[in-house]
Tab-separated table of C-alpha atoms and ligand atoms in Angstrom:
chain	number	residue	atom	x	y	z
A	15	MET	CA	-62.604	-84.126	124.940
A	16	ARG	CA	-64.673	-82.580	122.197
A	17	SER	CA	-63.595	-85.209	119.709
A	18	PHE	CA	-64.585	-87.858	122.243
A	19	PHE	CA	-68.015	-86.227	122.495
A	20	LEU	CA	-68.311	-86.218	118.704
A	21	PHE	CA	-67.262	-89.843	118.624
A	22	ILE	CA	-70.018	-90.767	121.097
A	23	CYS	CA	-72.574	-88.821	119.006
A	24	PHE	CA	-71.410	-90.568	115.866
A	25	PHE	CA	-71.497	-93.943	117.595
A	26	LEU	CA	-75.064	-93.408	118.846
A	27	LEU	CA	-76.215	-92.171	115.447
A	28	HIS	CA	-74.562	-95.106	113.715
A	29	THR	CA	-76.132	-97.582	116.146
A	30	PHE	CA	-79.523	-95.962	115.619
A	31	LEU	CA	-79.291	-95.978	111.824
A	32	PHE	CA	-77.880	-99.484	111.669
A	33	SER	CA	-80.562	-100.912	113.942
A	34	GLN	CA	-83.135	-99.292	111.632
A	35	GLU	CA	-81.651	-101.060	108.623
A	36	ILE	CA	-81.851	-104.652	109.737
A	37	LYS	CA	-84.936	-106.040	111.374
A	38	LYS	CA	-83.764	-108.351	114.122
A	39	GLY	CA	-85.877	-110.852	115.973
A	40	ASP	CA	-85.568	-114.420	117.244
A	41	ALA	CA	-85.399	-115.816	113.700
A	42	TYR	CA	-82.536	-113.488	112.789
A	43	TYR	CA	-80.502	-114.342	115.896
A	44	TYR	CA	-81.021	-118.072	115.490
A	45	ALA	CA	-80.086	-117.783	111.780
A	46	ARG	CA	-76.925	-115.905	112.692
A	47	LYS	CA	-75.915	-118.713	115.037
A	48	ILE	CA	-76.618	-121.382	112.398
A	49	ALA	CA	-74.707	-119.514	109.672
A	50	ASP	CA	-71.728	-118.952	111.992
A	51	THR	CA	-71.651	-122.642	112.882
A	52	MET	CA	-72.319	-124.187	109.479
A	53	ALA	CA	-69.954	-121.888	107.555
A	54	SER	CA	-67.157	-122.245	110.118
A	55	GLU	CA	-63.909	-124.042	109.424
A	56	SER	CA	-65.028	-126.897	111.689
A	57	MET	CA	-67.527	-127.982	108.993
A	58	HIS	CA	-64.852	-127.979	106.262
A	59	GLY	CA	-67.152	-126.459	103.655
A	60	ARG	CA	-69.740	-129.243	104.254
A	61	GLY	CA	-68.204	-131.392	101.557
A	62	TYR	CA	-66.241	-134.590	101.350
A	63	VAL	CA	-62.983	-133.748	103.124
A	64	ASN	CA	-62.727	-134.461	106.885
A	65	ASP	CA	-66.370	-135.642	106.898
A	66	GLY	CA	-67.676	-132.072	106.506
A	67	ASP	CA	-71.038	-133.300	105.237
A	68	LYS	CA	-71.451	-135.729	108.157
A	69	ILE	CA	-70.652	-133.037	110.724
A	70	ALA	CA	-73.248	-130.738	109.115
A	71	ALA	CA	-75.880	-133.519	108.988
A	72	ASN	CA	-75.253	-134.296	112.637
A	73	TYR	CA	-75.695	-130.631	113.558
A	74	ILE	CA	-79.077	-130.486	111.777
A	75	LYS	CA	-80.113	-133.764	113.405
A	76	THR	CA	-79.316	-132.343	116.852
A	77	GLU	CA	-81.449	-129.256	116.144
A	78	TYR	CA	-84.350	-131.470	114.934
A	79	GLN	CA	-84.080	-133.444	118.194
A	80	LYS	CA	-84.272	-130.236	120.263
A	81	PHE	CA	-87.579	-129.382	118.572
A	82	GLY	CA	-88.897	-132.913	119.035
A	83	LEU	CA	-89.487	-133.512	115.316
A	84	LYS	CA	-90.816	-136.958	114.459
A	85	THR	CA	-88.850	-139.372	112.278
A	86	PHE	CA	-90.217	-141.380	109.345
A	87	GLY	CA	-87.872	-144.288	109.908
A	88	LYS	CA	-85.678	-145.314	112.825
A	89	ASP	CA	-83.902	-141.948	112.742
A	90	TYR	CA	-83.730	-138.693	110.768
A	91	TYR	CA	-81.259	-140.013	108.184
A	92	GLN	CA	-81.968	-141.259	104.691
A	93	ASN	CA	-78.683	-142.807	103.581
A	94	LEU	CA	-77.367	-142.719	100.034
A	95	SER	CA	-74.019	-142.690	98.278
A	96	PHE	CA	-72.354	-141.240	95.210
A	97	ALA	CA	-68.950	-140.818	93.619
A	98	ILE	CA	-66.963	-137.648	94.257
A	99	ASN	CA	-63.476	-136.328	93.473
A	100	THR	CA	-61.781	-134.740	96.520
A	101	PHE	CA	-58.589	-132.912	97.515
A	102	PRO	CA	-57.967	-133.789	101.166
A	103	LYS	CA	-54.160	-133.694	101.109
A	104	GLU	CA	-51.627	-130.861	101.191
A	105	ALA	CA	-52.452	-127.576	99.469
A	106	PRO	CA	-52.028	-127.525	95.689
A	107	PHE	CA	-48.979	-125.710	94.383
A	108	LEU	CA	-48.812	-123.445	91.342
A	109	SER	CA	-45.955	-121.342	90.060
A	110	THR	CA	-45.457	-119.457	86.787
A	111	ASP	CA	-42.528	-117.557	85.350
A	112	TYR	CA	-44.341	-114.217	85.373
A	113	TRP	CA	-45.785	-114.308	88.862
A	114	GLY	CA	-43.574	-116.748	90.733
A	115	ASP	CA	-45.065	-118.500	93.730
A	116	ALA	CA	-47.529	-115.683	94.454
A	117	TRP	CA	-50.455	-117.841	93.308
A	118	GLU	CA	-52.750	-118.621	96.217
A	119	ALA	CA	-55.196	-121.495	95.822
A	120	GLY	CA	-58.808	-120.302	96.038
A	121	LYS	CA	-57.821	-116.647	95.775
A	122	ASN	CA	-55.838	-116.482	92.511
A	123	TYR	CA	-56.513	-119.871	90.995
A	124	LEU	CA	-58.688	-122.952	91.231
A	125	VAL	CA	-57.888	-126.576	90.592
A	126	SER	CA	-60.604	-127.995	88.319
A	127	PRO	CA	-63.017	-130.090	90.427
A	128	GLY	CA	-62.239	-133.230	88.420
A	129	CYS	CA	-58.457	-132.756	88.439
A	130	PRO	CA	-56.321	-135.918	88.726
A	131	SER	CA	-53.144	-136.060	90.856
A	132	ILE	CA	-50.120	-134.461	89.292
A	133	THR	CA	-46.586	-134.473	90.662
A	134	ARG	CA	-44.299	-131.534	90.073
A	135	GLN	CA	-41.311	-133.005	88.324
A	136	LYS	CA	-40.281	-129.942	86.383
A	137	ASN	CA	-41.537	-126.713	84.887
A	138	TYR	CA	-43.617	-127.241	81.768
A	139	GLU	CA	-43.456	-124.840	78.871
A	140	VAL	CA	-46.654	-122.940	78.151
A	141	VAL	CA	-48.363	-122.168	74.848
A	142	TRP	CA	-50.865	-119.306	74.779
A	143	PHE	CA	-54.059	-119.693	72.846
A	144	ASP	CA	-55.782	-116.313	72.651
A	145	SER	CA	-57.598	-113.766	70.485
A	146	THR	CA	-54.558	-113.067	68.262
A	147	ILE	CA	-54.484	-116.720	67.208
A	148	ALA	CA	-58.266	-117.098	67.112
A	149	SER	CA	-58.641	-114.137	64.724
A	150	SER	CA	-55.912	-115.205	62.281
A	151	PRO	CA	-56.581	-118.179	59.941
A	152	SER	CA	-52.862	-118.802	59.316
A	153	GLN	CA	-52.010	-118.743	63.042
A	154	LEU	CA	-54.980	-120.984	63.753
A	155	LYS	CA	-53.723	-123.478	61.184
A	156	LYS	CA	-50.249	-123.427	62.667
A	157	PHE	CA	-51.696	-123.893	66.153
A	158	SER	CA	-53.749	-126.899	64.992
A	159	GLN	CA	-50.664	-128.616	63.631
A	160	ASP	CA	-48.437	-127.917	66.592
A	161	LYS	CA	-47.240	-130.721	68.854
A	162	PHE	CA	-48.148	-130.019	72.437
A	163	SER	CA	-46.556	-132.964	74.115
A	164	LYS	CA	-45.446	-131.972	77.644
A	165	LYS	CA	-46.710	-128.440	77.315
A	166	TRP	CA	-49.438	-126.517	79.112
A	167	ILE	CA	-51.964	-124.645	77.016
A	168	ILE	CA	-53.175	-121.371	78.499
A	169	ILE	CA	-56.538	-120.510	76.995
A	170	ASP	CA	-57.106	-116.775	77.237
A	171	ALA	CA	-60.504	-115.791	75.851
A	172	HIS	CA	-59.985	-112.115	76.792
A	173	GLY	CA	-61.429	-109.966	73.995
A	174	VAL	CA	-63.059	-112.911	72.231
A	175	THR	CA	-66.834	-112.736	71.743
A	176	ASP	CA	-67.643	-116.418	71.943
A	177	LYS	CA	-65.457	-117.457	74.873
A	178	GLU	CA	-66.928	-120.941	75.206
A	179	GLU	CA	-66.364	-121.706	71.538
A	180	LEU	CA	-62.726	-120.657	71.813
A	181	LYS	CA	-62.221	-122.925	74.826
A	182	GLN	CA	-63.821	-125.893	73.116
A	183	PHE	CA	-61.752	-125.330	69.995
A	184	ALA	CA	-58.494	-125.125	71.932
A	185	ILE	CA	-59.217	-128.247	73.950
A	186	MET	CA	-60.161	-130.155	70.815
A	187	LYS	CA	-57.171	-129.023	68.791
A	188	THR	CA	-54.557	-129.412	71.470
A	189	ASN	CA	-55.875	-132.865	72.278
A	190	PRO	CA	-55.565	-133.049	76.043
A	191	TYR	CA	-54.072	-136.513	75.808
A	192	LYS	CA	-51.125	-134.911	74.062
A	193	ALA	CA	-50.842	-131.677	76.007
A	194	TYR	CA	-49.841	-131.887	79.642
A	195	GLY	CA	-52.537	-129.618	81.046
A	196	ILE	CA	-54.967	-126.809	80.347
A	197	ALA	CA	-55.098	-123.453	82.151
A	198	ASN	CA	-58.193	-121.337	81.572
A	199	VAL	CA	-57.822	-117.622	82.112
A	200	ASN	CA	-60.617	-115.916	84.019
A	201	ASP	CA	-60.636	-112.126	84.211
A	202	LYS	CA	-63.618	-111.643	86.526
A	203	LYS	CA	-64.369	-114.072	89.306
A	204	LEU	CA	-63.369	-117.579	90.297
A	205	THR	CA	-66.297	-119.961	90.845
A	206	TRP	CA	-65.684	-123.528	92.053
A	207	ASP	CA	-67.791	-126.681	91.699
A	208	CYS	CA	-67.903	-130.436	92.393
A	209	SER	CA	-67.118	-133.378	90.132
A	210	GLU	CA	-68.344	-136.958	90.226
A	211	MET	CA	-65.489	-138.026	87.947
A	212	VAL	CA	-61.744	-137.689	87.531
A	213	ASP	CA	-60.702	-135.851	84.366
A	214	LYS	CA	-58.233	-137.356	81.883
A	215	PHE	CA	-55.858	-134.393	82.169
A	216	PRO	CA	-55.124	-131.704	84.779
A	217	SER	CA	-56.600	-128.252	84.434
A	218	VAL	CA	-56.652	-125.061	86.469
A	219	GLU	CA	-58.401	-121.713	86.291
A	220	LEU	CA	-56.191	-118.634	86.651
A	221	LEU	CA	-57.611	-115.297	87.801
A	222	ILE	CA	-55.736	-112.781	85.655
A	223	THR	CA	-56.840	-109.246	86.334
A	224	ASP	CA	-55.719	-106.299	84.189
A	225	SER	CA	-52.772	-105.385	86.435
A	226	LEU	CA	-51.434	-108.913	86.287
A	227	ARG	CA	-52.119	-109.105	82.558
A	228	ASN	CA	-49.786	-106.146	82.025
A	229	LYS	CA	-46.902	-108.084	83.564
A	230	ILE	CA	-47.237	-110.945	81.112
A	231	ASN	CA	-45.138	-111.083	77.983
A	232	LYS	CA	-46.717	-113.837	75.926
A	233	LYS	CA	-43.855	-113.820	73.405
A	234	GLN	CA	-41.345	-114.786	76.051
A	235	LYS	CA	-40.911	-118.460	76.809
A	236	GLY	CA	-42.995	-119.145	79.898
A	237	TYR	CA	-43.545	-122.069	82.236
A	238	ILE	CA	-46.009	-123.526	84.705
A	239	ALA	CA	-45.166	-125.749	87.624
A	240	PHE	CA	-48.181	-127.403	89.211
A	241	GLU	CA	-48.814	-130.046	91.813
A	242	VAL	CA	-52.010	-131.416	93.360
A	243	LYS	CA	-53.186	-134.658	94.954
A	244	ASN	CA	-56.723	-135.924	94.472
A	245	VAL	CA	-58.535	-138.778	96.205
A	246	PHE	CA	-61.445	-140.225	94.265
A	247	LEU	CA	-64.226	-141.594	96.471
A	248	SER	CA	-66.160	-144.026	94.282
A	249	ASN	CA	-68.877	-144.666	96.871
A	250	HIS	CA	-69.094	-141.849	99.396
A	251	GLN	CA	-71.780	-142.469	102.032
A	252	THR	CA	-73.897	-139.451	102.912
A	253	GLN	CA	-77.474	-138.644	103.910
A	254	ASN	CA	-80.586	-136.494	103.687
A	255	VAL	CA	-81.840	-135.354	107.113
A	256	ILE	CA	-85.630	-135.550	107.440
A	257	GLY	CA	-88.112	-134.852	110.224
A	258	TYR	CA	-91.712	-133.682	110.571
A	259	VAL	CA	-94.410	-132.214	112.781
A	260	GLN	CA	-97.639	-134.208	112.615
A	261	GLY	CA	-100.739	-132.355	111.534
A	262	SER	CA	-103.710	-132.338	113.938
A	263	THR	CA	-106.483	-132.624	111.295
A	264	TYR	CA	-104.836	-133.973	108.111
A	265	PRO	CA	-101.778	-135.935	109.275
A	266	ASP	CA	-101.393	-137.703	105.902
A	267	SER	CA	-101.149	-134.509	103.886
A	268	PHE	CA	-97.862	-132.566	103.938
A	269	ILE	CA	-96.465	-129.099	103.509
A	270	VAL	CA	-92.744	-129.678	102.812
A	271	PHE	CA	-89.802	-127.333	103.287
A	272	THR	CA	-86.441	-128.249	101.720
A	273	ALA	CA	-82.933	-126.744	101.743
A	274	HIS	CA	-79.609	-128.308	100.808
A	275	TYR	CA	-76.961	-128.379	103.532
A	276	ASP	CA	-73.958	-129.556	101.464
A	277	HIS	CA	-71.430	-127.241	99.858
A	278	LEU	CA	-68.154	-127.640	97.958
A	279	GLY	CA	-65.829	-128.762	100.741
A	280	GLN	CA	-62.079	-128.214	100.513
A	281	MET	CA	-59.378	-127.736	97.886
A	282	GLY	CA	-56.372	-129.108	99.749
A	283	ASN	CA	-56.045	-129.150	103.524
A	284	ASP	CA	-56.117	-125.397	104.125
A	285	VAL	CA	-58.565	-123.906	101.614
A	286	TYR	CA	-62.249	-124.384	102.372
A	287	PHE	CA	-65.417	-122.983	100.831
A	288	PRO	CA	-67.651	-121.736	103.669
A	289	GLY	CA	-70.984	-121.648	101.771
A	290	ALA	CA	-72.621	-119.191	104.177
A	291	ASN	CA	-75.165	-117.852	101.698
A	292	ASP	CA	-75.164	-121.106	99.689
A	293	ASN	CA	-76.720	-122.656	101.666
A	294	ALA	CA	-76.163	-122.290	105.405
A	295	SER	CA	-78.702	-119.449	105.034
A	296	GLY	CA	-81.337	-121.797	103.579
A	297	CYS	CA	-80.665	-124.307	106.374
A	298	ALA	CA	-81.128	-121.437	108.820
A	299	MET	CA	-84.577	-120.820	107.324
A	300	LEU	CA	-85.419	-124.533	107.354
A	301	LEU	CA	-84.458	-124.849	111.021
A	302	ASN	CA	-86.299	-121.658	111.953
A	303	LEU	CA	-89.443	-123.062	110.327
A	304	ALA	CA	-88.936	-126.394	112.124
A	305	LYS	CA	-88.666	-124.480	115.403
A	306	TYR	CA	-91.805	-122.454	114.602
A	307	TYR	CA	-94.031	-125.407	113.664
A	308	SER	CA	-92.883	-127.475	116.633
A	309	MET	CA	-94.241	-124.866	119.081
A	310	PRO	CA	-97.603	-125.984	120.553
A	311	GLU	CA	-99.193	-122.596	119.672
A	312	HIS	CA	-98.319	-123.151	115.984
A	313	LYS	CA	-99.372	-126.777	115.754
A	314	PRO	CA	-100.382	-127.263	112.105
A	315	LYS	CA	-103.522	-128.926	110.753
A	316	TYR	CA	-101.542	-130.494	107.898
A	317	SER	CA	-98.283	-132.274	108.646
A	318	VAL	CA	-95.158	-130.214	107.959
A	319	ALA	CA	-91.971	-132.013	106.828
A	320	PHE	CA	-88.429	-130.627	106.817
A	321	ILE	CA	-85.872	-132.111	104.416
A	322	ALA	CA	-82.224	-131.023	104.631
A	323	LEU	CA	-80.786	-132.371	101.389
A	324	CYS	CA	-77.268	-133.567	100.575
A	325	GLY	CA	-75.404	-133.599	97.250
A	326	GLU	CA	-77.074	-130.555	95.676
A	327	GLU	CA	-73.791	-129.073	94.485
A	328	VAL	CA	-72.824	-132.387	92.892
A	329	GLY	CA	-75.969	-132.270	90.743
A	330	LEU	CA	-79.152	-132.306	92.869
A	331	LEU	CA	-78.277	-135.841	93.978
A	332	GLY	CA	-79.972	-135.787	97.404
A	333	SER	CA	-83.299	-134.547	96.057
A	334	LYS	CA	-83.118	-136.911	93.076
A	335	TYR	CA	-82.601	-139.836	95.454
A	336	TYR	CA	-85.416	-138.672	97.721
A	337	THR	CA	-87.928	-138.439	94.864
A	338	GLU	CA	-86.928	-141.960	93.795
A	339	HIS	CA	-87.249	-143.214	97.404
A	340	PRO	CA	-89.882	-140.988	99.042
A	341	LEU	CA	-90.678	-141.612	102.719
A	342	PHE	CA	-94.398	-141.063	102.076
A	343	PRO	CA	-96.202	-140.931	98.691
A	344	LEU	CA	-95.240	-137.788	96.732
A	345	LYS	CA	-98.914	-137.197	95.909
A	346	GLN	CA	-99.499	-136.501	99.614
A	347	ILE	CA	-97.421	-133.326	99.301
A	348	LYS	CA	-99.783	-130.363	99.249
A	349	PHE	CA	-96.993	-127.913	98.516
A	350	LEU	CA	-93.188	-127.877	98.664
A	351	LEU	CA	-91.030	-124.777	99.176
A	352	ASN	CA	-87.295	-125.099	98.460
A	353	MET	CA	-85.022	-122.437	99.944
A	354	ASP	CA	-81.530	-121.840	98.611
A	355	ILE	CA	-79.621	-118.558	99.192
A	356	MET	CA	-81.523	-116.640	101.860
A	357	GLY	CA	-78.763	-114.379	103.182
A	358	THR	CA	-79.544	-111.174	101.282
A	359	GLY	CA	-82.821	-109.809	99.855
A	360	GLU	CA	-82.571	-106.046	99.369
A	361	GLU	CA	-83.886	-106.667	95.843
A	362	GLY	CA	-86.532	-109.107	97.079
A	363	ILE	CA	-86.901	-112.777	96.118
A	364	THR	CA	-87.387	-114.748	92.923
A	365	VAL	CA	-89.790	-117.692	92.749
A	366	VAL	CA	-88.719	-120.407	90.307
A	367	ASN	CA	-91.764	-122.368	89.025
A	368	GLY	CA	-93.886	-119.299	89.837
A	369	THR	CA	-95.340	-119.409	86.324
A	370	VAL	CA	-96.119	-123.136	86.721
A	371	PHE	CA	-97.831	-122.878	90.117
A	372	LYS	CA	-99.592	-119.567	89.695
A	373	ASN	CA	-102.033	-119.994	92.622
A	374	GLU	CA	-99.301	-120.487	95.201
A	375	PHE	CA	-97.157	-117.767	93.632
A	376	ASN	CA	-100.028	-115.266	93.727
A	377	LYS	CA	-100.737	-116.138	97.341
A	378	LEU	CA	-97.106	-115.481	98.314
A	379	LYS	CA	-97.046	-112.237	96.354
A	380	GLN	CA	-100.298	-111.037	97.916
A	381	ILE	CA	-99.147	-111.795	101.454
A	382	ASN	CA	-96.017	-109.760	100.791
A	383	ALA	CA	-97.991	-106.874	99.265
A	384	ASP	CA	-100.352	-106.796	102.256
A	385	ASN	CA	-97.567	-106.824	104.836
A	386	HIS	CA	-94.669	-105.043	103.074
A	387	PHE	CA	-92.170	-107.675	104.199
A	388	ILE	CA	-89.678	-107.456	101.303
A	389	LYS	CA	-89.141	-105.232	98.272
A	390	ASP	CA	-90.402	-107.601	95.583
A	391	VAL	CA	-91.588	-111.141	94.824
A	392	LYS	CA	-90.474	-111.827	91.255
A	393	ILE	CA	-91.833	-114.598	89.072
A	394	ARG	CA	-89.689	-117.023	87.080
A	395	GLY	CA	-90.420	-120.120	85.012
A	396	LYS	CA	-89.136	-123.657	85.256
A	397	ALA	CA	-85.391	-124.156	85.920
A	398	ALA	CA	-83.328	-127.154	87.021
A	399	ASN	CA	-81.241	-124.961	89.304
A	400	SER	CA	-82.004	-126.358	92.757
A	401	ASP	CA	-83.736	-129.153	94.696
A	402	HIS	CA	-87.352	-128.351	93.796
A	403	TYR	CA	-86.671	-129.665	90.269
A	404	TYR	CA	-87.125	-133.446	90.580
A	405	PHE	CA	-90.200	-132.930	92.756
A	406	SER	CA	-92.031	-130.694	90.276
A	407	GLU	CA	-90.980	-132.947	87.364
A	408	LEU	CA	-92.962	-135.693	89.135
A	409	GLY	CA	-96.039	-133.501	89.508
A	410	VAL	CA	-95.463	-132.164	93.026
A	411	HIS	CA	-96.482	-128.525	93.450
A	412	ALA	CA	-93.002	-127.201	94.237
A	413	CYS	CA	-91.387	-123.773	94.023
A	414	PHE	CA	-87.871	-122.565	94.725
A	415	VAL	CA	-87.178	-119.174	96.304
A	416	TYR	CA	-83.852	-117.345	96.373
A	417	ALA	CA	-83.000	-113.888	97.663
A	418	MET	CA	-81.599	-111.165	95.402
A	419	GLY	CA	-79.255	-108.210	95.754
A	420	GLY	CA	-76.323	-107.559	98.073
A	421	ILE	CA	-73.073	-109.509	98.275
A	422	LYS	CA	-71.762	-111.254	95.187
A	423	ALA	CA	-69.784	-114.026	96.886
A	424	TYR	CA	-70.835	-117.331	95.323
A	425	HIS	CA	-69.088	-120.712	95.178
A	426	ASP	CA	-65.869	-119.056	96.340
A	427	ILE	CA	-63.775	-118.623	99.477
A	428	TYR	CA	-65.495	-115.308	100.221
A	429	ASP	CA	-68.981	-116.716	100.928
A	430	LYS	CA	-68.377	-116.306	104.671
A	431	ALA	CA	-70.658	-115.934	107.694
A	432	GLU	CA	-68.856	-112.710	108.767
A	433	THR	CA	-69.966	-110.933	105.602
A	434	LEU	CA	-73.393	-112.568	105.250
A	435	PRO	CA	-75.832	-109.679	105.797
A	436	LEU	CA	-79.040	-111.626	106.676
A	437	ASN	CA	-80.569	-108.157	106.389
A	438	GLU	CA	-83.981	-109.390	105.171
A	439	PHE	CA	-83.941	-112.703	107.015
A	440	GLN	CA	-86.458	-111.750	109.697
A	441	ASN	CA	-88.830	-110.401	107.039
A	442	LEU	CA	-88.393	-113.494	104.871
A	443	PHE	CA	-89.149	-115.667	107.886
A	444	LEU	CA	-92.357	-113.706	108.560
A	445	LEU	CA	-93.342	-114.011	104.897
A	446	PHE	CA	-92.765	-117.790	104.806
A	447	THR	CA	-94.587	-118.462	108.079
A	448	LYS	CA	-97.573	-116.383	106.973
A	449	PHE	CA	-97.515	-118.191	103.628
A	450	GLY	CA	-97.139	-121.579	105.370
A	451	ASP	CA	-100.049	-120.737	107.687
A	452	SER	CA	-102.198	-119.736	104.698
A	453	LEU	CA	-101.586	-123.187	103.168
A	454	GLN	CA	-103.012	-124.663	106.373
A	455	ASN	CA	-106.473	-123.256	105.526
B	14	LIG	ZN1	-77.019	-123.800	96.631
């Protein structure tokens, strides 16, 4: 009975403390719903397997319709296409002599995004290329002259200062056309990506932590067995999703909010990359802002456009296409705010292009200082790291904000909605709306 009483006390205290930590309002709850939906398995990582990107675009379109956003053309879509390598078939298979079949795709290893199909006919012998070879001129010479036909090279840069140089050297010397495949050892964190091309040879990335490293005897003859099926889509059709609220006084002048909705998709039929922080969280902010500006009490003087961009992870392809085919002249953009990674924020936000567009940066910083929304608004220079880039290269006043601190999941299977804190989301929303309103004056 007493322990039950203590439990109740603890529960109440915990609830009290927890509710103090995260500010929750309408924006937070709507963001939670969006993140849960967009990072769920039903969207297949918003990539190019099972039409993940189309399902996500359709979801955003439906939300735009609910708010009554206007369209520039016949609908909200701006269609475009690009090439992409995909893995829609059965899960890849990897086995090694020192860890058997325990390798799990996504968790312990990654197939390189540009990997071609490879059929498992037999186990291929492995050759290790590591710091012992790299630091010995005679061993290096021997390695360079070796014949690697039908062998896998495992490049282990553990303990080597210039890891990239070692990798490049090994790939060059082993001549991938001769060797059967390349396995890169990673001792920290697996990070996946997209590829617009198919590579000439298969490669994988192995996560080898210290405990696993201790089980490996490099002197023993080892093997790798690997199988994967790729499907190269030379002309994948996708779309940007664009709507706007018309300004009451200056309808031809625009404040623009952008966020990419695509992510990495799937690696085989049962591993998907949820992309909750990157960038379901940014879409959640975009849609919250669309909801806000579509309310009659917030009707803006300047028009406000919302662009959910595709193909960011493939190389900023949606924003590049948009800037080449704008739906209204780019010079009519008063200011553009790109939002990518909005799910954390205990360390504040960083503003890319803050040093280029000092006036807007200072305004954002001042609003935050006056209202104590988030811990810090940090300044950063130019960087081609998200969708603001092609806009500002063409003279548009455009900044990119991302949240800092908290979870480290990024481009991996752990970037899930369940663990996305959204702890500063409500505050970020208040900051952006106040900033957006200040641009209306
Ligand atoms: Zn992103």
